[in-house]
Coordinates of C-alpha atoms in Angstrom, one line a residue:
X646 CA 159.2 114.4 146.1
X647 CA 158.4 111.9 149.1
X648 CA 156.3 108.9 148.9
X649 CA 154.9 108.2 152.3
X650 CA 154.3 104.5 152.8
X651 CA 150.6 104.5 153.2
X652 CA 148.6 103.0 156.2
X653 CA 147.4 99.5 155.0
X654 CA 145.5 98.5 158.1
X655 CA 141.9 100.2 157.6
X656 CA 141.9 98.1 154.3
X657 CA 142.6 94.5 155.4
X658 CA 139.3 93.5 155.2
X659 CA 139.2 94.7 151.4
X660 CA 142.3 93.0 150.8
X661 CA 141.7 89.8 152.6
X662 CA 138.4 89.3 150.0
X663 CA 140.5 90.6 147.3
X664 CA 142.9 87.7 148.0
X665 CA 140.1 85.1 148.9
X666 CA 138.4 86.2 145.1
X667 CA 141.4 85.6 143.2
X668 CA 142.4 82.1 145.1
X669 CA 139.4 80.4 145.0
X670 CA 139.1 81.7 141.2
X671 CA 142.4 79.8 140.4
X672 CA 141.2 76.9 142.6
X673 CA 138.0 76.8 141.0
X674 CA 139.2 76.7 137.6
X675 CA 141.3 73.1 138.7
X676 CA 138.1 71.2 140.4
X677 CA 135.4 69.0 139.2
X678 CA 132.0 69.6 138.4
X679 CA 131.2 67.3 140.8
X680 CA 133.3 69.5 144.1
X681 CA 131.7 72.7 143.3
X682 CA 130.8 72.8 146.8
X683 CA 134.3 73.4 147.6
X684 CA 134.4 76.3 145.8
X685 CA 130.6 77.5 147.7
X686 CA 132.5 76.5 151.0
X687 CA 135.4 79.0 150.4
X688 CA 133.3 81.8 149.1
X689 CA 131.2 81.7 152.6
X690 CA 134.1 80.9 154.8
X691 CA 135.9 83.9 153.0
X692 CA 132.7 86.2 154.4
X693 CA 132.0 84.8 157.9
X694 CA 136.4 85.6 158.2
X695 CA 136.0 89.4 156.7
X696 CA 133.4 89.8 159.5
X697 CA 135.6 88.5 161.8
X698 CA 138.1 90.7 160.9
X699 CA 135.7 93.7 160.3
X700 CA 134.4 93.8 163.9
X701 CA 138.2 93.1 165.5
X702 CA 139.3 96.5 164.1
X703 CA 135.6 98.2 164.6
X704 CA 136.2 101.1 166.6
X705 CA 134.9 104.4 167.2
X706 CA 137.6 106.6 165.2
X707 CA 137.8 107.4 161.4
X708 CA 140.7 106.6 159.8
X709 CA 141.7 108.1 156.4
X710 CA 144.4 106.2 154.4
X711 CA 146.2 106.0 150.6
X712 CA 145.5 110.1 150.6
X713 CA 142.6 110.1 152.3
X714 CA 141.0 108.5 149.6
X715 CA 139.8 105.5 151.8
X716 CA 138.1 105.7 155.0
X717 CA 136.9 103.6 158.0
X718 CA 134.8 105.1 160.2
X719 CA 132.0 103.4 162.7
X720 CA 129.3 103.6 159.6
X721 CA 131.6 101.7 157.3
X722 CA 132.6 98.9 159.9
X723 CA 128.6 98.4 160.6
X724 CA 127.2 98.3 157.0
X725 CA 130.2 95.9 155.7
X726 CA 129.0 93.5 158.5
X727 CA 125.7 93.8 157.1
X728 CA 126.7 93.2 153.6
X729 CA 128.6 89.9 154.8
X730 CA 125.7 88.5 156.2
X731 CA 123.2 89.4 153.6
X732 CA 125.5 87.9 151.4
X733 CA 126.6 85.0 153.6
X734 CA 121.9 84.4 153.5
X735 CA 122.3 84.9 149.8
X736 CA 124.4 82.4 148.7
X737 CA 122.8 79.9 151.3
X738 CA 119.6 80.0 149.8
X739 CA 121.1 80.4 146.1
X740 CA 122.5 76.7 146.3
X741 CA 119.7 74.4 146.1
X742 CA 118.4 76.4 143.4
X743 CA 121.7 76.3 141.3
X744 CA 122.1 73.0 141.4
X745 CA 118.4 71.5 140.6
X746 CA 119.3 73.3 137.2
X747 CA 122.9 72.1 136.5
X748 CA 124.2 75.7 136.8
X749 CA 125.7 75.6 139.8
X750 CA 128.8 76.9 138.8
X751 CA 131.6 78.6 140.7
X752 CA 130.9 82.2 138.2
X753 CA 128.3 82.6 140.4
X754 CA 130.3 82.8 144.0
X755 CA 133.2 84.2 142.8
X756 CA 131.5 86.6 141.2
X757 CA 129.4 87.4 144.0
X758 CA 132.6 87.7 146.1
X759 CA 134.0 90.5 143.7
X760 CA 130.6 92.6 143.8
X761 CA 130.6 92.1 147.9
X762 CA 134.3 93.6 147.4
X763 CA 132.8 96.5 145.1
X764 CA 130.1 96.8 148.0
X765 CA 133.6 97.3 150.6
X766 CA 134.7 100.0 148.5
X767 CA 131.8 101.7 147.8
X768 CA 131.0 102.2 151.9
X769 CA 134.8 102.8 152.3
X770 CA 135.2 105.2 149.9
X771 CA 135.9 108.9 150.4
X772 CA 137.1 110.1 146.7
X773 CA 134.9 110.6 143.7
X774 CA 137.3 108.0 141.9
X775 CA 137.6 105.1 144.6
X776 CA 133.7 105.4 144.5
X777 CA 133.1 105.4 141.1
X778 CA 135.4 102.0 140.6
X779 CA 133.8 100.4 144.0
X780 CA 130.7 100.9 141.9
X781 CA 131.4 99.0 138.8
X782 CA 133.1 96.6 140.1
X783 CA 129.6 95.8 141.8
X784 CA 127.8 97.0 138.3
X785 CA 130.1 94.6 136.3
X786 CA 130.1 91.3 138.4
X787 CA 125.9 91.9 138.7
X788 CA 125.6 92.2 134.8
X789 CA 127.8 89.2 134.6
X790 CA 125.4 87.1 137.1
X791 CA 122.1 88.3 135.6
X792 CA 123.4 87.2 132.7
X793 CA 125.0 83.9 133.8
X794 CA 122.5 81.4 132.9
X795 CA 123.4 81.1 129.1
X796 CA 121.1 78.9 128.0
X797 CA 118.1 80.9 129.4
X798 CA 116.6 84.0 126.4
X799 CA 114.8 86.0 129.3
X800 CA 118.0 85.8 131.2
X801 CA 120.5 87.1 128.6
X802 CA 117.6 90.2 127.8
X803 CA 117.4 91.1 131.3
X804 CA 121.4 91.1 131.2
X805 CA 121.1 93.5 127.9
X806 CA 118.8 95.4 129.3
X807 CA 120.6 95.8 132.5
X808 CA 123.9 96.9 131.0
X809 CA 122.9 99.3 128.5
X810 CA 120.4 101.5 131.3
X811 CA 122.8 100.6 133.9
X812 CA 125.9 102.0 131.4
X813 CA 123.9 105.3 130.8
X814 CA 123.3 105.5 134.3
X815 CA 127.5 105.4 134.6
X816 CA 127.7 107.9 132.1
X817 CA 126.0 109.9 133.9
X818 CA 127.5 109.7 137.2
X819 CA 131.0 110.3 135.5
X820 CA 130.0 113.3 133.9
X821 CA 128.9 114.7 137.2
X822 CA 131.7 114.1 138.9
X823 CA 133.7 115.7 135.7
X824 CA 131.7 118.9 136.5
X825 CA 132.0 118.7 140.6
X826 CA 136.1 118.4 140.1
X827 CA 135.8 121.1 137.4
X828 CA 134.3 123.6 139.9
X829 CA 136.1 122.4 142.8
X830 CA 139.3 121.3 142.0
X831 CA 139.2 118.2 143.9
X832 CA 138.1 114.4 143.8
X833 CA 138.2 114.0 147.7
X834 CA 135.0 114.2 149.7
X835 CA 136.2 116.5 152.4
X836 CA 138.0 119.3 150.2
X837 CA 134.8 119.2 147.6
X838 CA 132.9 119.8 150.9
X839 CA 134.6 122.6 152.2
X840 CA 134.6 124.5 148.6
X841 CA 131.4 124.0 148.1
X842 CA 130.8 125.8 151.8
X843 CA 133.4 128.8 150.0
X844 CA 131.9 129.3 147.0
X845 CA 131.1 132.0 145.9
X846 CA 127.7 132.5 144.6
X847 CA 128.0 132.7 141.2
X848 CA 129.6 129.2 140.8
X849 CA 126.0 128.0 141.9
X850 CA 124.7 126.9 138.8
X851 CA 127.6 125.0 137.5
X852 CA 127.7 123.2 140.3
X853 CA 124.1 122.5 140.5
X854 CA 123.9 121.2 136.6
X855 CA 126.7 118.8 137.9
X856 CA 124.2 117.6 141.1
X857 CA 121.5 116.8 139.0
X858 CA 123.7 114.8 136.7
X859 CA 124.9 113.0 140.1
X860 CA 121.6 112.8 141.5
X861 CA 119.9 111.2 138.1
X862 CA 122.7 109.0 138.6
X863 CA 121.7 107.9 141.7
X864 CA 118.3 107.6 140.8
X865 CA 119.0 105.0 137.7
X866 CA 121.6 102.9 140.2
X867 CA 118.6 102.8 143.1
X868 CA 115.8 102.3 140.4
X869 CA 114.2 105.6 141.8
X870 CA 111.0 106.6 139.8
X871 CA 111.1 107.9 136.9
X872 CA 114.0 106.0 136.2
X873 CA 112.7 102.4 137.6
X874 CA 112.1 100.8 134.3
X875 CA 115.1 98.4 134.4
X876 CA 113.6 96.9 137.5
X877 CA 111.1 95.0 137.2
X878 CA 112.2 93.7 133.6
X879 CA 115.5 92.6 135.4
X880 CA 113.9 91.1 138.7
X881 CA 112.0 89.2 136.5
X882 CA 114.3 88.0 134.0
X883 CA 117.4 86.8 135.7
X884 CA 117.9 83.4 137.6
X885 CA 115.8 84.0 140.9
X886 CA 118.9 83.5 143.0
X887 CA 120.6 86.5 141.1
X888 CA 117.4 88.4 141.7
X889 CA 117.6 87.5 145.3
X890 CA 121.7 89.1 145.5
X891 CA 121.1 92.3 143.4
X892 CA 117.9 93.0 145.4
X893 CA 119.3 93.0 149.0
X894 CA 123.3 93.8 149.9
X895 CA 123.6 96.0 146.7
X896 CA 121.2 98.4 148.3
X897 CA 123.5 98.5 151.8
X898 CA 126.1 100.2 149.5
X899 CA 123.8 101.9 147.8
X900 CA 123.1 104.0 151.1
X901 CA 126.5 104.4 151.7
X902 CA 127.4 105.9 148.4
X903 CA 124.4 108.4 148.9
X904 CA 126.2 109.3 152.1
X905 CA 129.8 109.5 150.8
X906 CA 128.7 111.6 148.2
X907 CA 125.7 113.5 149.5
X908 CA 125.6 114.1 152.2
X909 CA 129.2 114.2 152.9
X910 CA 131.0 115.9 150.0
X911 CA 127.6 117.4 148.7
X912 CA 126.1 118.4 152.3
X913 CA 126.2 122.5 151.6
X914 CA 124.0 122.0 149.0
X915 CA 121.4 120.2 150.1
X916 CA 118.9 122.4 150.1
X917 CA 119.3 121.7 146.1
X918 CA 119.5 117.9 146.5
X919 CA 116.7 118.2 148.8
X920 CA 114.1 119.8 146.4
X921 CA 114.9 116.3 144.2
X922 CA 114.8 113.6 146.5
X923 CA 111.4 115.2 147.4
X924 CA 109.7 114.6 144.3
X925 CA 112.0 111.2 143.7
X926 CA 110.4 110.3 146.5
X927 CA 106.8 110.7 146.0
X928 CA 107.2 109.7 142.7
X929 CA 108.5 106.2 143.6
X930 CA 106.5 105.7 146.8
X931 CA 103.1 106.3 144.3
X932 CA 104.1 104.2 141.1
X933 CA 106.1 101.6 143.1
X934 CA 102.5 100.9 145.8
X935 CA 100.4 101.7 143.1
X936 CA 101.5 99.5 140.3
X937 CA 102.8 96.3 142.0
X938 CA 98.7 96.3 143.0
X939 CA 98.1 94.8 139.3
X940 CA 101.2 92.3 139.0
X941 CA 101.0 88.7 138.8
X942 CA 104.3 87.7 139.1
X943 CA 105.7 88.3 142.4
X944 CA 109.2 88.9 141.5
X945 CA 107.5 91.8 139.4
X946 CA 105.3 92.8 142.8
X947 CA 108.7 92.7 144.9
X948 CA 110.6 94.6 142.3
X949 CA 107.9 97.4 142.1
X950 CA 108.0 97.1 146.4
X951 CA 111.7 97.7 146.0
X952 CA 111.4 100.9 144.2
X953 CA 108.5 102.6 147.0
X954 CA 110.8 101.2 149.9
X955 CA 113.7 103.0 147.8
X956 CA 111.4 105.9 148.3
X957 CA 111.4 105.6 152.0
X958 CA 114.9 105.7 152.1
X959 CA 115.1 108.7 150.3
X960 CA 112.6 110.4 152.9
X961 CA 115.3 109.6 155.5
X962 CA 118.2 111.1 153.4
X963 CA 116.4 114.4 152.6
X964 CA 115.4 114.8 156.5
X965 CA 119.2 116.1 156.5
X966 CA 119.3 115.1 160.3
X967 CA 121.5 112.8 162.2
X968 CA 118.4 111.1 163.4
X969 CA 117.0 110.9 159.0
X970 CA 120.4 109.4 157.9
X971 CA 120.0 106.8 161.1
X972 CA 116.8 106.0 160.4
X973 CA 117.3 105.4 156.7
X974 CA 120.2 103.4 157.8
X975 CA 118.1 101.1 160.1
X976 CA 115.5 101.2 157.1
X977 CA 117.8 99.9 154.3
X978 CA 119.0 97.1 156.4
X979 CA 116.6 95.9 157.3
X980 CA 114.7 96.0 154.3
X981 CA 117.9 94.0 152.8
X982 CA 117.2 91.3 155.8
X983 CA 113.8 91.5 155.0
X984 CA 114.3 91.2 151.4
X985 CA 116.3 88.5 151.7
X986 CA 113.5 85.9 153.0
X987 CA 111.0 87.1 150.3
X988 CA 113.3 85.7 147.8
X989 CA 114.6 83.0 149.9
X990 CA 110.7 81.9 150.3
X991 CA 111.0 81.4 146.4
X992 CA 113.9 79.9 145.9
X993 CA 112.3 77.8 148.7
X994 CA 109.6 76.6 147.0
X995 CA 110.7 76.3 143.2
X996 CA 111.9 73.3 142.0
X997 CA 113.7 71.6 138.9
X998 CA 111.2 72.5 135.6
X999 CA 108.9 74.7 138.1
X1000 CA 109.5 78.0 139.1
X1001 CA 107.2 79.6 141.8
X1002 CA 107.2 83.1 140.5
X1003 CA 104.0 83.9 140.1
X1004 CA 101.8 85.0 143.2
X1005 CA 99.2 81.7 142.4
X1006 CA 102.3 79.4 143.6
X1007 CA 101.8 80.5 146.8
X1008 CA 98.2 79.5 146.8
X1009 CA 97.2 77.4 149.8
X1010 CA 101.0 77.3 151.4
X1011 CA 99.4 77.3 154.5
X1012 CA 98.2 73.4 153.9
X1013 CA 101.3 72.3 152.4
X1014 CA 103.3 73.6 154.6
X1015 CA 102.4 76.2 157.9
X1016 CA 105.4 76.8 159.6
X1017 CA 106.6 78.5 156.4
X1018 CA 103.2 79.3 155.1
X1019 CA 103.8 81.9 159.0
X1020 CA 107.7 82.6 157.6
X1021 CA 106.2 84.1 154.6
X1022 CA 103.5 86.1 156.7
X1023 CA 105.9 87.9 159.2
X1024 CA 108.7 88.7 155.8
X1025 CA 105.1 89.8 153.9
X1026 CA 104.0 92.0 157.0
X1027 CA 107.5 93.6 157.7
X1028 CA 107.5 94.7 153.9
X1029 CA 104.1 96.0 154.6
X1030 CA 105.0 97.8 157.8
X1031 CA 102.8 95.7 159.8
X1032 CA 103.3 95.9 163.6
X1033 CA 105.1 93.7 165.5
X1034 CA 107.7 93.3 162.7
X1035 CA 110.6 95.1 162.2
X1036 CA 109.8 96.7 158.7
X1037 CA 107.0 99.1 161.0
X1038 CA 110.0 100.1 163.4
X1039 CA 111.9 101.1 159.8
X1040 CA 108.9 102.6 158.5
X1041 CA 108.3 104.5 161.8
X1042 CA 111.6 106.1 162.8
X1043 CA 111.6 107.4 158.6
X1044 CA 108.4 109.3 158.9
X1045 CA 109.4 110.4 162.6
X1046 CA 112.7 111.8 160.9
X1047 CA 110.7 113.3 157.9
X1048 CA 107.9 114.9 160.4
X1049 CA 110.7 116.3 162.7
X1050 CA 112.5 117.9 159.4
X1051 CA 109.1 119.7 159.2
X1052 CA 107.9 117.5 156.1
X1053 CA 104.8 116.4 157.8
X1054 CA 102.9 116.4 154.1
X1055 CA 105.3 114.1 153.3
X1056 CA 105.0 111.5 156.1
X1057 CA 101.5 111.7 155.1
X1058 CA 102.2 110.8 151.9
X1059 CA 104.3 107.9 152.9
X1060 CA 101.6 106.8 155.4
X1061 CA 98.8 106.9 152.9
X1062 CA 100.5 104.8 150.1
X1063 CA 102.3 102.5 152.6
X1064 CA 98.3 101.7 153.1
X1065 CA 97.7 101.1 149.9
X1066 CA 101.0 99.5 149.7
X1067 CA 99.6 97.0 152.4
X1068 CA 96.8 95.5 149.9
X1069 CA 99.2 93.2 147.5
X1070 CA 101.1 92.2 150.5
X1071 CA 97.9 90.9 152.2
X1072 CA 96.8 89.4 149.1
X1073 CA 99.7 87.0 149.2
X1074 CA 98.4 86.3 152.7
X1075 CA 95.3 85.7 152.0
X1076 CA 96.1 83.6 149.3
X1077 CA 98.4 81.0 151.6
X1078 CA 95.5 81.2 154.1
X1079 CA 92.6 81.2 152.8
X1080 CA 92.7 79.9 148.9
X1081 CA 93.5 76.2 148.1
X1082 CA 96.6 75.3 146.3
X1083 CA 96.6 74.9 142.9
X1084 CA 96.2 71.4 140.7
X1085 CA 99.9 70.8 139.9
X1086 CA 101.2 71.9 143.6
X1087 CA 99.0 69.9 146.6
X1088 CA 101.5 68.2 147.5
X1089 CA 103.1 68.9 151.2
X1090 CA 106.1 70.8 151.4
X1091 CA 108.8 68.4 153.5
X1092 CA 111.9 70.8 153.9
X1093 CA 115.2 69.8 155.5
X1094 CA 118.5 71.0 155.3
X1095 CA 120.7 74.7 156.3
X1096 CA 118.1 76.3 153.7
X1097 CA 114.9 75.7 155.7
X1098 CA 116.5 76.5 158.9
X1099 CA 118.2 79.4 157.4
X1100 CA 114.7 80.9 156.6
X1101 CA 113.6 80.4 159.4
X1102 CA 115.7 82.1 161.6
X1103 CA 115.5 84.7 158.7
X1104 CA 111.6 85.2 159.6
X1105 CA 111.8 85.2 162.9
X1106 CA 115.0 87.5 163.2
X1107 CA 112.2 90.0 161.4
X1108 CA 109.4 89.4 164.2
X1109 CA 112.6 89.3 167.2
X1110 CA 114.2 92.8 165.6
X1111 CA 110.4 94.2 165.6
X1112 CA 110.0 93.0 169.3
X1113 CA 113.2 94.7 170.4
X1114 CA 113.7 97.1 167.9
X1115 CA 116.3 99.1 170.3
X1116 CA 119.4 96.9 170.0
X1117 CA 119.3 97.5 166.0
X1118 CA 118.2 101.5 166.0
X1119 CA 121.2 102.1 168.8
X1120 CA 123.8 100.5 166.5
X1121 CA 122.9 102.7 163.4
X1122 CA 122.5 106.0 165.8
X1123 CA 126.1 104.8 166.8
X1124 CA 127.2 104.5 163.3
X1125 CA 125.7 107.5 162.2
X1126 CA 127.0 109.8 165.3
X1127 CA 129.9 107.9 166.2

């Protein structure tokens, strides 16, 4: 027996954030209080340094490596970058919030940076195992954060609640994949692939039994309806800044395990994983638009947006075209962009003793504050789909892909609850507009610092993207279709 040195080189980006994590956790156990920053400083020099090092080796081959378990192809290079600077926005605007509450503490980064590293394994992986450990790795670091504020009970409930569903939701998966290797022999993407395509027919319902399992899976991880409930309770419970991380890069690598294992190892069936997403898809484009009408808090609103946007990703994915997967691709990033300033915007404007989490704090923003009182309104109309933002360019190229995949009832579903969708979004709107601020909160909004500029250029990157959509939609197409 031979051991063949493997090829280390697709994974120094993996490694160099391993590394990083496991440096700046020993430094961080030797500093002050008081030089926590130090420890913040690393963390985001440590992501701008992967993406340096991500787009030097992007190129337009895949690569397999350690027996083909790992890959790096075009999609993988593109949606790391996008984790990086999600999470480079993340912990930007997480900062000032941390420390107004004494908990800025260096947990929170390092633990961040070993999700962002299950987030690299999860888009680079191309075995049922390295997926499954990319996966909770990022699992395990966000119960940790939601739970990180000790002192806080709706914290510590949200953490409880998230670890048991999210648990069962692993259970799940693993049994799937039990089932899939049980009927094909194999862990690795491309040999489950090509069995599947050679099997003969009476293996079908095995195999399917052991879709559904991965499929309901999915569904939990994504917080598809009917299996959403964790979402909003979580949202809403943990610290907003760790509402703002597991909202936005975690769904990048979301998409990229429901391409690994999809639409990649499970591609010859999906016209059995199709019939699913289908009604996962109506399902959570209906209760996600519908409900988030009658919230009050607007982490619960975004939480409940989260899971109908989750069902325009799904229309993407089900297309089973090039041009779907693209388009769900340019949807989920920039939804995570997108995502990113609606958070932001409330980290932005809480404060030490006040949280603005309920959709009254942003009552009269537009008197306290316009320039952010318009940020709000372009992140609020992308969400919505409104043109010229970016989110109606995402919302546009899915239904084009689900029309072209001859699911024109469909798009016309998506079309008529993104309508309805468009009412709670607008409300916000018209409550910075047009209502007056509330008692407690006249006072004007006098921002400085790398967050306001950060949010900023977040808002207006979602009006710029939306004016020239093309730059964006070529770079997915190119990920996508090498």
């Amino acid at each position: 027996m031979t051991f063949e040195i493997p090829n280390f080189l697709p994974a120094v980006p993996e490694m160099f954030v391993l590394g990083m994590a496991c440096l700046i956790l020993v430094i961080d156990a030797f500093l002050p209080d008081s030089r926590r920053d130090i420890t913040y400083g690393l963390v985001q020099a440590t992501l701008v340094a992967a993406a340096g090092l991500t787009l030097w080796m992007m190129g337009p081959e895949t690569v397999l490596t350690f027996s083909d378990s790992f890959v790096k192809d075009p999609m993988a290079d593109i949606l790391k970058v996008a984790v990086y600077v999600t999470s480079f926005l993340v912990f930007l605007y997480a900062r000032p919030y941390l420390m107004e509450r004494g908990i800025h503490k260096g947990e929170f980064y390092i633990l961040g940076l070993f999700a962002v590293l299950g987030m690299m394994i999860m888009i680079s992986g191309h075995n049922l195992l390295t997926l499954y450990l990319g996966l909770e790795l990022l699992s395990l670091s966000s119960y940790a954060l939601v739970a990180f504020w000790r002192d806080n009970t709706r914290a510590t409930e949200a953490a409880m609640k998230y670890f048991v569903l999210g648990a069962l939701a692993s259970g799940l998966l693993l049994y799937g994949m039990s089932m899939i290797y049980g009927m094909t022999g194999s862990l690795d993407i491309a040999v489950i692939a090509a069995e599947l395509t050679a099997a003969d027919e009476s293996l079908n319902i095995p195999l399917v039994f052991g879709l559904v399992f991965l499929v309901v899976a999915i569904a939990f991880k994504l917080g598809a309806v009917p299996f959403h409930m964790w979402v909003p309770d979580v949202y809403d419970g943990a610290p907003t800044a760790v509402t703002l991380f597991i909202a936005t890069a975690p769904k990048i690598a979301a998409f990229a395990f429901l391409m690994r294992l999809l639409v990649e190892g499970m591609g010859p069936m999906h016209a059995d994983w199709q019939g699913m997403f289908v009604i996962l898809a109506v399902l959570s484009l209906a209760v996600g638009n519908v409900i988030a009408i009658a919230q009050t808090s607007i982490k619960r609103m975004l939480a409940y947006s989260t899971i109908a946007h989750v069902g325009f990703v799904f229309m993407g994915i089900l297309a089973g075209t090039d041009s779907g997967y693209a388009s769900a691709m340019f949807y989920v990033i920039v939804y995570a962009i997108t995502a990113a300033g609606g958070f932001g915007m409330i980290v932005f404007l809480s404060r030490k003793g006040y949280e603005a989490d309920q959709i009254d704090d942003f009552k009269g923003l537009a008197k306290r504050n316009p320039w952010f009182a318009f940020i709000m309104l372009l992140l609020l109309f992308s969400m919505a789909g409104v043109p010229p933002t970016v989110g109606f360019y995402a919302k546009l190229a899915v239904i084009q892909a689900a029309v072209g995949a001859d699911l024109v009832w469909l798009a016309i579903v998506a079309v008529i609850f993104s309508i309805i969708g468009a009412f709670y979004y607008l409300r916000v709107v018209k409550m910075m507009f047009f209502d007056d601020p509330q008692e407690d909160a006249k006072e004007p909004i006098q921002p400085s610092g790398a967050l306001a500029a950060a949010l900023s250029i977040n808002g207006l990157a979602v009006l710029l993207l939306g004016i020239f959509p093309g730059l964006l939609l070529s770079v997915t197409h190119y990920a996508i279709m090498g």
